[in-house]
Amino acid sequence: MKYEFPVTLNTNPKEKPSPVGLPFGKYFTDHMFVMDYNQEEGWHNGRIVPYAPIQLDPAAIVLHYGQEMFEGLKAYKTPEGRVQLFRPHMNAKRTNNTNDRLCIPQIDEELYVDAIKALVEVDQDWIPEGEGTALYIRPFIFGDEPYLGVRQSMTYKFMIILSPVGPYFVNGLQPTKMYVEDVYVRAVKGGTGEAKCGGNYAAALKAQEIAHEKGYEQILWLDGIEQKYIEEIGAANAFFVIGDEVVTSELNGSILPGITRNSIIALCKEKGYKVSERKISIDELVDAYHAGQLKEMFASGTAAIVSPVGQLEYKGEKMVINNFEIGPVAKEMYDTIYGIQTGKIEDFMNWTVPVADEDEE
Ligand SMILES: *Cc1c(COP(=O)(O)O)cnc(C)c1O
């Protein structure tokens, strides 16, 4: 590694949760990474310290104007005991794209990945073992300058925390029910839809709450202008199998460019599927459903990798997809990606990155 960080070990380590029935995002490891930014020194003082609550001035800009971004990726342990990450440089790159949109200073992508590696190495005993488990990594950056005025913060914190997780959905690869939202919108072109920032999620809570009350796990968002074209799902991108075509919405400025999305497109190409990124209208989807051509639908994201959709409701019509069962493309994508991530399948796409330098192993 090019960058190294001082480590203050936690002298009071926690008991690790059981890997059986492990919930998502509830337990945190013994250490965290913290780095500061100010204008004189830039990003500096990167360090690994015991996991603990942080002190924040009540006037911190993030608390009032939401200048915050986050990322999500996972670490896995292979059967041989190698600890590895999945395409972390893509998270580093996406961080800088988000930072640019939110006027947060750019961060050296090598430093970013090295900080993740260093923290995961310290807490590697927290990587759970068991089907569907992983160590979830949450890097985030926020403006912490105490100032009540609408402008970007002059100081920032870059932090990384880790959480041992089980499958994102309690029922694993059980298909979910999805509600096509036609009142609220998530993002518009020119807004922050393609940035990974907390504000996007706060803005989506209301629609999510209403969908939950109706018995739906997730929302399928339509475009913010005509509410005509498919955008994406809650915290995931949307894939469909229409006839023999695997299709996902093209990146249009308001859709988050998922790394899992990118990986599925690449894998589909590699495996010889007909795969397209294009506009998909909700009407096309409903027509395909009536014609018996809507074979599969699934969500893609780091948390669940692939999550099949068994039912879609749009304007009162309930459409059941693939008999409420996981379809062959979703299953193949899940098995291949999770297999590569956990080292159970050879990494023929060259996507995994070891946490320890190869010559140190
Ligand atoms: C994080 C996220 C995704 C999925 O991205 P991955 O890199 O695949 O985890 C999709 N949509 C939104 C809105 C997201 O925040």
Short mmCIF file of C-alpha atoms and ligand atoms in Angstrom, two decimals:
data_model
loop_
_atom_site.label_atom_id
_atom_site.label_comp_id
_atom_site.label_asym_id
_atom_site.label_seq_id
_atom_site.Cartn_x
_atom_site.Cartn_y
_atom_site.Cartn_z
CA MET A 1 0.00 0.00 0.00
CA LYS A 2 1.15 3.48 -0.79
CA TYR A 3 -0.53 5.13 2.22
CA GLU A 4 -0.31 4.00 5.81
CA PHE A 5 -2.25 5.26 8.80
CA PRO A 6 -1.53 5.21 12.54
CA VAL A 7 -3.71 2.74 14.45
CA THR A 8 -4.99 3.18 18.00
CA LEU A 9 -6.24 -0.27 18.97
CA ASN A 10 -9.50 -0.67 20.84
CA THR A 11 -8.66 -1.98 24.30
CA ASN A 12 -12.28 -2.88 24.94
CA PRO A 13 -13.33 -5.00 21.94
CA LYS A 14 -16.98 -5.95 21.56
CA GLU A 15 -18.46 -9.40 21.35
CA LYS A 16 -19.13 -10.34 17.73
CA PRO A 17 -22.72 -11.08 16.73
CA SER A 18 -23.75 -14.57 15.63
CA PRO A 19 -23.53 -14.97 11.83
CA VAL A 20 -26.87 -16.80 11.95
CA GLY A 21 -29.75 -14.43 11.23
CA LEU A 22 -27.35 -11.49 11.11
CA PRO A 23 -29.36 -8.32 10.33
CA PHE A 24 -28.17 -5.65 7.88
CA GLY A 25 -26.39 -2.59 9.26
CA LYS A 26 -27.03 -3.05 12.97
CA TYR A 27 -23.65 -4.09 14.36
CA PHE A 28 -20.42 -2.17 13.97
CA THR A 29 -16.83 -3.33 14.37
CA ASP A 30 -14.21 -2.19 16.91
CA HIS A 31 -12.49 0.47 14.80
CA MET A 32 -13.20 3.31 12.39
CA PHE A 33 -11.19 5.48 10.03
CA VAL A 34 -11.21 9.27 10.41
CA MET A 35 -9.50 11.93 8.28
CA ASP A 36 -9.79 15.72 8.39
CA TYR A 37 -9.85 18.38 5.73
CA ASN A 38 -9.09 22.05 5.98
CA GLN A 39 -8.00 24.55 3.39
CA GLU A 40 -4.42 24.92 4.68
CA GLU A 41 -3.55 21.24 4.87
CA GLY A 42 -6.07 19.60 2.50
CA TRP A 43 -6.93 16.02 3.54
CA HIS A 44 -4.71 15.14 6.49
CA ASN A 45 -4.40 13.23 9.75
CA GLY A 46 -5.90 9.96 8.47
CA ARG A 47 -6.07 7.54 11.40
CA ILE A 48 -7.68 4.35 12.63
CA VAL A 49 -9.18 4.70 16.10
CA PRO A 50 -11.59 2.77 18.35
CA TYR A 51 -15.20 2.93 17.09
CA ALA A 52 -16.99 5.58 19.12
CA PRO A 53 -19.53 8.41 18.87
CA ILE A 54 -18.10 11.60 17.39
CA GLN A 55 -18.27 15.16 18.62
CA LEU A 56 -19.93 17.60 16.28
CA ASP A 57 -20.62 21.29 16.73
CA PRO A 58 -24.41 21.88 16.72
CA ALA A 59 -23.86 24.47 13.98
CA ALA A 60 -22.02 21.97 11.73
CA ILE A 61 -23.06 22.62 8.14
CA VAL A 62 -24.05 18.98 7.53
CA LEU A 63 -26.78 19.20 10.19
CA HIS A 64 -28.46 22.17 8.54
CA TYR A 65 -27.77 22.01 4.83
CA GLY A 66 -27.07 18.32 4.34
CA GLN A 67 -23.64 18.54 2.74
CA GLU A 68 -22.91 14.82 2.98
CA MET A 69 -22.07 11.90 0.72
CA PHE A 70 -21.64 8.18 1.29
CA GLU A 71 -20.55 4.99 -0.40
CA GLY A 72 -21.12 1.28 0.15
CA LEU A 73 -19.02 -1.77 -0.70
CA LYS A 74 -18.18 -5.10 0.88
CA ALA A 75 -15.22 -7.20 2.03
CA TYR A 76 -15.23 -10.99 1.86
CA LYS A 77 -13.02 -13.82 3.04
CA THR A 78 -12.27 -16.56 0.52
CA PRO A 79 -12.13 -20.24 1.50
CA GLU A 80 -8.30 -19.85 1.51
CA GLY A 81 -8.56 -16.97 3.98
CA ARG A 82 -7.71 -14.15 1.55
CA VAL A 83 -9.59 -10.96 2.45
CA GLN A 84 -10.77 -9.12 -0.65
CA LEU A 85 -12.79 -6.16 -1.86
CA PHE A 86 -15.03 -5.91 -4.92
CA ARG A 87 -14.06 -3.17 -7.41
CA PRO A 88 -13.18 -0.56 -4.73
CA HIS A 89 -11.64 1.86 -7.22
CA MET A 90 -15.09 2.35 -8.72
CA ASN A 91 -16.36 3.52 -5.34
CA ALA A 92 -13.40 5.90 -5.07
CA LYS A 93 -14.15 7.33 -8.49
CA ARG A 94 -17.86 7.65 -7.78
CA THR A 95 -17.00 9.39 -4.50
CA ASN A 96 -15.15 12.07 -6.42
CA ASN A 97 -18.05 12.47 -8.85
CA THR A 98 -20.44 12.89 -5.93
CA ASN A 99 -18.00 15.23 -4.18
CA ASP A 100 -17.82 17.38 -7.27
CA ARG A 101 -21.61 17.69 -7.37
CA LEU A 102 -21.78 18.62 -3.67
CA CYS A 103 -18.75 20.97 -3.62
CA ILE A 104 -16.84 18.58 -1.35
CA PRO A 105 -13.07 18.57 -2.05
CA GLN A 106 -11.68 15.78 -4.22
CA ILE A 107 -9.85 12.97 -2.51
CA ASP A 108 -6.89 10.92 -3.80
CA GLU A 109 -8.43 7.66 -5.03
CA GLU A 110 -5.38 5.57 -4.02
CA LEU A 111 -5.56 7.05 -0.51
CA TYR A 112 -9.27 6.30 -0.35
CA VAL A 113 -8.81 2.65 -1.29
CA ASP A 114 -5.78 2.29 1.01
CA ALA A 115 -7.82 3.68 3.93
CA ILE A 116 -10.51 1.04 3.27
CA LYS A 117 -7.89 -1.71 3.05
CA ALA A 118 -6.14 -0.60 6.24
CA LEU A 119 -9.37 -0.50 8.26
CA VAL A 120 -10.65 -3.84 6.93
CA GLU A 121 -7.30 -5.40 7.75
CA VAL A 122 -7.50 -4.24 11.37
CA ASP A 123 -11.06 -5.57 11.76
CA GLN A 124 -10.84 -8.60 9.46
CA ASP A 125 -11.88 -11.00 12.24
CA TRP A 126 -15.31 -9.36 11.96
CA ILE A 127 -15.90 -10.71 8.45
CA PRO A 128 -18.75 -13.14 9.09
CA GLU A 129 -18.83 -16.62 7.62
CA GLY A 130 -22.06 -18.01 6.24
CA GLU A 131 -24.16 -17.86 3.07
CA GLY A 132 -25.06 -14.32 2.07
CA THR A 133 -22.87 -12.64 4.71
CA ALA A 134 -20.11 -10.04 4.22
CA LEU A 135 -18.44 -7.13 5.94
CA TYR A 136 -20.24 -4.02 4.70
CA ILE A 137 -18.01 -0.95 4.34
CA ARG A 138 -19.51 2.51 4.65
CA PRO A 139 -17.23 5.44 3.71
CA PHE A 140 -18.82 8.87 4.15
CA ILE A 141 -17.81 12.53 4.07
CA PHE A 142 -19.54 15.54 5.58
CA GLY A 143 -19.03 19.25 6.11
CA ASP A 144 -18.38 19.88 9.82
CA GLU A 145 -17.63 23.59 9.88
CA PRO A 146 -19.82 25.42 12.43
CA TYR A 147 -21.52 28.04 10.28
CA LEU A 148 -25.13 29.00 9.63
CA GLY A 149 -25.03 30.22 6.08
CA VAL A 150 -25.71 28.44 2.84
CA ARG A 151 -22.33 27.75 1.30
CA GLN A 152 -19.97 24.81 1.22
CA SER A 153 -18.14 23.90 4.42
CA MET A 154 -14.49 24.92 4.79
CA THR A 155 -13.73 21.78 6.83
CA TYR A 156 -14.74 18.12 6.36
CA LYS A 157 -14.46 14.71 7.88
CA PHE A 158 -13.93 11.55 5.85
CA MET A 159 -14.88 8.49 7.88
CA ILE A 160 -15.21 4.77 7.27
CA ILE A 161 -17.20 2.37 9.44
CA LEU A 162 -17.71 -1.37 9.03
CA SER A 163 -20.70 -3.57 9.70
CA PRO A 164 -20.90 -7.39 9.56
CA VAL A 165 -24.07 -8.12 7.60
CA GLY A 166 -26.34 -10.93 6.58
CA PRO A 167 -28.53 -10.88 3.46
CA TYR A 168 -30.08 -7.43 2.84
CA PHE A 169 -33.55 -8.88 2.63
CA VAL A 170 -34.41 -11.21 5.49
CA ASN A 171 -35.85 -13.68 3.02
CA GLY A 172 -32.67 -13.74 0.94
CA LEU A 173 -33.45 -14.31 -2.72
CA GLN A 174 -37.21 -14.45 -2.16
CA PRO A 175 -38.87 -12.13 -4.68
CA THR A 176 -40.14 -8.81 -3.33
CA LYS A 177 -43.21 -6.73 -4.12
CA MET A 178 -42.66 -3.39 -5.75
CA TYR A 179 -44.84 -0.31 -6.10
CA VAL A 180 -44.50 1.95 -9.13
CA GLU A 181 -44.52 5.44 -7.64
CA ASP A 182 -46.60 7.92 -9.63
CA VAL A 183 -46.95 10.83 -7.21
CA TYR A 184 -43.51 11.52 -5.74
CA VAL A 185 -40.25 11.62 -7.70
CA ARG A 186 -36.70 10.80 -6.57
CA ALA A 187 -34.60 12.91 -8.88
CA VAL A 188 -34.52 14.99 -12.02
CA LYS A 189 -31.78 15.61 -14.52
CA GLY A 190 -29.69 18.47 -13.16
CA GLY A 191 -30.48 17.47 -9.59
CA THR A 192 -28.48 15.11 -7.35
CA GLY A 193 -29.88 11.78 -8.56
CA GLU A 194 -26.56 10.52 -9.87
CA ALA A 195 -24.72 11.57 -6.70
CA LYS A 196 -24.73 9.23 -3.72
CA CYS A 197 -25.83 11.63 -1.00
CA GLY A 198 -27.98 11.26 2.07
CA GLY A 199 -30.34 14.01 0.94
CA ASN A 200 -31.65 11.80 -1.87
CA TYR A 201 -32.74 9.26 0.69
CA ALA A 202 -34.42 11.74 3.02
CA ALA A 203 -36.42 12.95 0.02
CA ALA A 204 -37.56 9.40 -0.74
CA LEU A 205 -38.76 8.41 2.73
CA LYS A 206 -42.32 9.66 2.31
CA ALA A 207 -43.04 7.58 -0.77
CA GLN A 208 -41.36 4.59 0.86
CA GLU A 209 -43.55 4.93 3.93
CA ILE A 210 -46.72 4.99 1.85
CA ALA A 211 -45.58 1.98 -0.18
CA HIS A 212 -44.79 0.06 3.02
CA GLU A 213 -48.28 0.80 4.34
CA LYS A 214 -49.67 -0.71 1.15
CA GLY A 215 -47.59 -3.84 1.71
CA TYR A 216 -44.74 -3.15 -0.72
CA GLU A 217 -41.07 -3.58 0.15
CA GLN A 218 -39.69 -1.26 -2.50
CA ILE A 219 -40.47 1.56 -4.90
CA LEU A 220 -39.84 1.68 -8.61
CA TRP A 221 -39.19 5.33 -9.46
CA LEU A 222 -40.24 6.91 -12.71
CA ASP A 223 -38.53 9.91 -14.28
CA GLY A 224 -39.12 13.21 -12.53
CA ILE A 225 -40.58 15.09 -15.48
CA GLU A 226 -43.15 12.96 -17.30
CA GLN A 227 -43.31 10.04 -14.85
CA LYS A 228 -43.16 7.88 -17.91
CA TYR A 229 -39.73 6.24 -17.99
CA ILE A 230 -38.27 3.75 -15.51
CA GLU A 231 -35.48 5.22 -13.41
CA GLU A 232 -34.45 2.93 -10.55
CA ILE A 233 -35.44 1.27 -7.28
CA GLY A 234 -35.00 2.63 -3.73
CA ALA A 235 -31.26 2.02 -3.33
CA ALA A 236 -30.78 -0.17 -6.37
CA ASN A 237 -30.86 -0.19 -10.16
CA ALA A 238 -33.59 -1.98 -12.11
CA PHE A 239 -33.15 -4.81 -14.61
CA PHE A 240 -35.75 -6.50 -16.77
CA VAL A 241 -35.73 -9.50 -19.05
CA ILE A 242 -38.11 -8.64 -21.89
CA GLY A 243 -38.30 -11.48 -24.39
CA ASP A 244 -34.64 -12.43 -24.84
CA GLU A 245 -33.27 -8.97 -24.02
CA VAL A 246 -31.73 -8.06 -20.67
CA VAL A 247 -32.42 -4.37 -20.26
CA THR A 248 -31.74 -1.58 -17.78
CA SER A 249 -32.41 2.15 -17.96
CA GLU A 250 -29.64 4.18 -19.58
CA LEU A 251 -27.73 6.56 -17.31
CA ASN A 252 -29.42 9.88 -17.94
CA GLY A 253 -28.08 12.18 -15.20
CA SER A 254 -30.71 11.33 -12.60
CA ILE A 255 -29.94 7.63 -12.12
CA LEU A 256 -27.24 6.46 -9.71
CA PRO A 257 -24.54 4.60 -11.69
CA GLY A 258 -24.45 1.37 -9.68
CA ILE A 259 -21.30 -0.72 -9.60
CA THR A 260 -23.43 -3.86 -9.44
CA ARG A 261 -25.35 -2.56 -12.48
CA ASN A 262 -22.08 -2.07 -14.34
CA SER A 263 -20.94 -5.57 -13.31
CA ILE A 264 -24.17 -7.22 -14.45
CA ILE A 265 -24.01 -5.52 -17.85
CA ALA A 266 -20.39 -6.68 -18.26
CA LEU A 267 -21.23 -10.23 -17.15
CA CYS A 268 -24.26 -10.45 -19.44
CA LYS A 269 -22.06 -9.41 -22.37
CA GLU A 270 -19.40 -11.92 -21.35
CA LYS A 271 -22.02 -14.67 -21.19
CA GLY A 272 -23.49 -13.79 -24.57
CA TYR A 273 -26.81 -12.29 -23.50
CA LYS A 274 -28.39 -9.56 -25.54
CA VAL A 275 -28.11 -6.66 -23.10
CA SER A 276 -29.11 -3.04 -23.58
CA GLU A 277 -29.02 0.24 -21.71
CA ARG A 278 -31.88 2.30 -23.03
CA LYS A 279 -35.02 4.19 -22.14
CA ILE A 280 -37.79 1.90 -20.91
CA SER A 281 -41.23 3.37 -20.45
CA ILE A 282 -43.63 2.00 -17.88
CA ASP A 283 -46.12 1.51 -20.74
CA GLU A 284 -43.64 -0.70 -22.58
CA LEU A 285 -43.28 -2.77 -19.43
CA VAL A 286 -47.03 -3.14 -18.93
CA ASP A 287 -47.46 -4.10 -22.61
CA ALA A 288 -44.63 -6.63 -22.37
CA TYR A 289 -46.32 -8.07 -19.29
CA HIS A 290 -49.65 -8.47 -21.10
CA ALA A 291 -47.89 -10.05 -24.07
CA GLY A 292 -46.22 -12.55 -21.76
CA GLN A 293 -42.79 -11.11 -22.58
CA LEU A 294 -41.85 -9.68 -19.17
CA LYS A 295 -39.87 -12.71 -18.04
CA GLU A 296 -37.93 -11.30 -15.11
CA MET A 297 -37.39 -8.20 -13.09
CA PHE A 298 -34.69 -7.67 -10.48
CA ALA A 299 -32.97 -4.98 -8.45
CA SER A 300 -29.16 -4.67 -8.38
CA GLY A 301 -27.05 -3.10 -5.66
CA THR A 302 -24.16 -3.82 -3.32
CA ALA A 303 -26.40 -4.60 -0.35
CA ALA A 304 -28.39 -7.45 -1.90
CA ILE A 305 -26.35 -7.95 -5.14
CA VAL A 306 -29.50 -9.11 -6.93
CA SER A 307 -33.02 -9.07 -5.56
CA PRO A 308 -35.78 -10.55 -7.72
CA VAL A 309 -39.10 -8.75 -8.02
CA GLY A 310 -42.15 -11.00 -7.91
CA GLN A 311 -44.90 -8.43 -8.17
CA LEU A 312 -45.23 -4.95 -9.58
CA GLU A 313 -48.19 -2.65 -8.98
CA TYR A 314 -48.89 0.26 -11.30
CA LYS A 315 -52.05 2.36 -11.19
CA GLY A 316 -53.97 -0.37 -9.37
CA GLU A 317 -52.88 -3.24 -11.62
CA LYS A 318 -50.90 -6.00 -9.90
CA MET A 319 -48.53 -7.80 -12.24
CA VAL A 320 -47.03 -11.10 -11.07
CA ILE A 321 -43.63 -11.76 -12.61
CA ASN A 322 -42.24 -15.27 -13.25
CA ASN A 323 -44.78 -16.87 -10.87
CA PHE A 324 -43.23 -14.97 -7.98
CA GLU A 325 -40.01 -16.98 -8.36
CA ILE A 326 -36.42 -15.96 -8.98
CA GLY A 327 -35.67 -16.16 -12.72
CA PRO A 328 -32.65 -17.78 -14.41
CA VAL A 329 -30.84 -14.53 -15.31
CA ALA A 330 -31.20 -13.07 -11.79
CA LYS A 331 -30.03 -16.36 -10.28
CA GLU A 332 -27.04 -16.64 -12.61
CA MET A 333 -26.00 -13.03 -11.94
CA TYR A 334 -26.30 -13.48 -8.17
CA ASP A 335 -24.42 -16.78 -8.13
CA THR A 336 -21.64 -15.51 -10.38
CA ILE A 337 -21.08 -12.17 -8.64
CA TYR A 338 -21.34 -13.57 -5.11
CA GLY A 339 -19.15 -16.48 -6.20
CA ILE A 340 -16.45 -14.11 -7.49
CA GLN A 341 -16.72 -11.89 -4.40
CA THR A 342 -16.28 -14.80 -2.01
CA GLY A 343 -13.60 -16.52 -4.08
CA LYS A 344 -15.74 -19.60 -4.72
CA ILE A 345 -15.67 -18.89 -8.46
CA GLU A 346 -12.49 -17.91 -10.27
CA ASP A 347 -12.36 -14.14 -10.77
CA PHE A 348 -12.43 -14.26 -14.57
CA MET A 349 -13.41 -10.56 -14.71
CA ASN A 350 -10.45 -9.45 -12.57
CA TRP A 351 -12.75 -7.55 -10.19
CA THR A 352 -11.47 -8.46 -6.74
CA VAL A 353 -8.69 -6.63 -4.91
CA PRO A 354 -6.87 -8.17 -1.93
CA VAL A 355 -6.75 -6.14 1.26
CA ALA A 356 -3.15 -7.13 2.02
CA ASP A 357 -0.44 -6.51 -0.57
CA GLU A 358 0.18 -9.80 -2.40
CA ASP A 359 3.84 -9.94 -1.31
CA GLU A 360 2.84 -9.55 2.34
CA GLU A 361 0.59 -12.61 2.22
C1 LIG B 1 -25.98 2.86 -4.08
C2 LIG B 1 -27.14 2.97 -4.97
C3 LIG B 1 -27.37 2.06 -6.03
C4 LIG B 1 -26.55 0.83 -6.25
O1 LIG B 1 -25.20 1.05 -6.46
P1 LIG B 1 -24.15 -0.11 -6.24
O2 LIG B 1 -22.85 0.52 -6.54
O3 LIG B 1 -24.49 -1.21 -7.16
O4 LIG B 1 -24.28 -0.53 -4.81
C5 LIG B 1 -28.44 2.31 -6.88
N1 LIG B 1 -29.26 3.35 -6.68
C6 LIG B 1 -29.09 4.21 -5.66
C7 LIG B 1 -30.04 5.34 -5.51
C8 LIG B 1 -28.03 4.05 -4.78
O5 LIG B 1 -27.86 4.91 -3.78
#
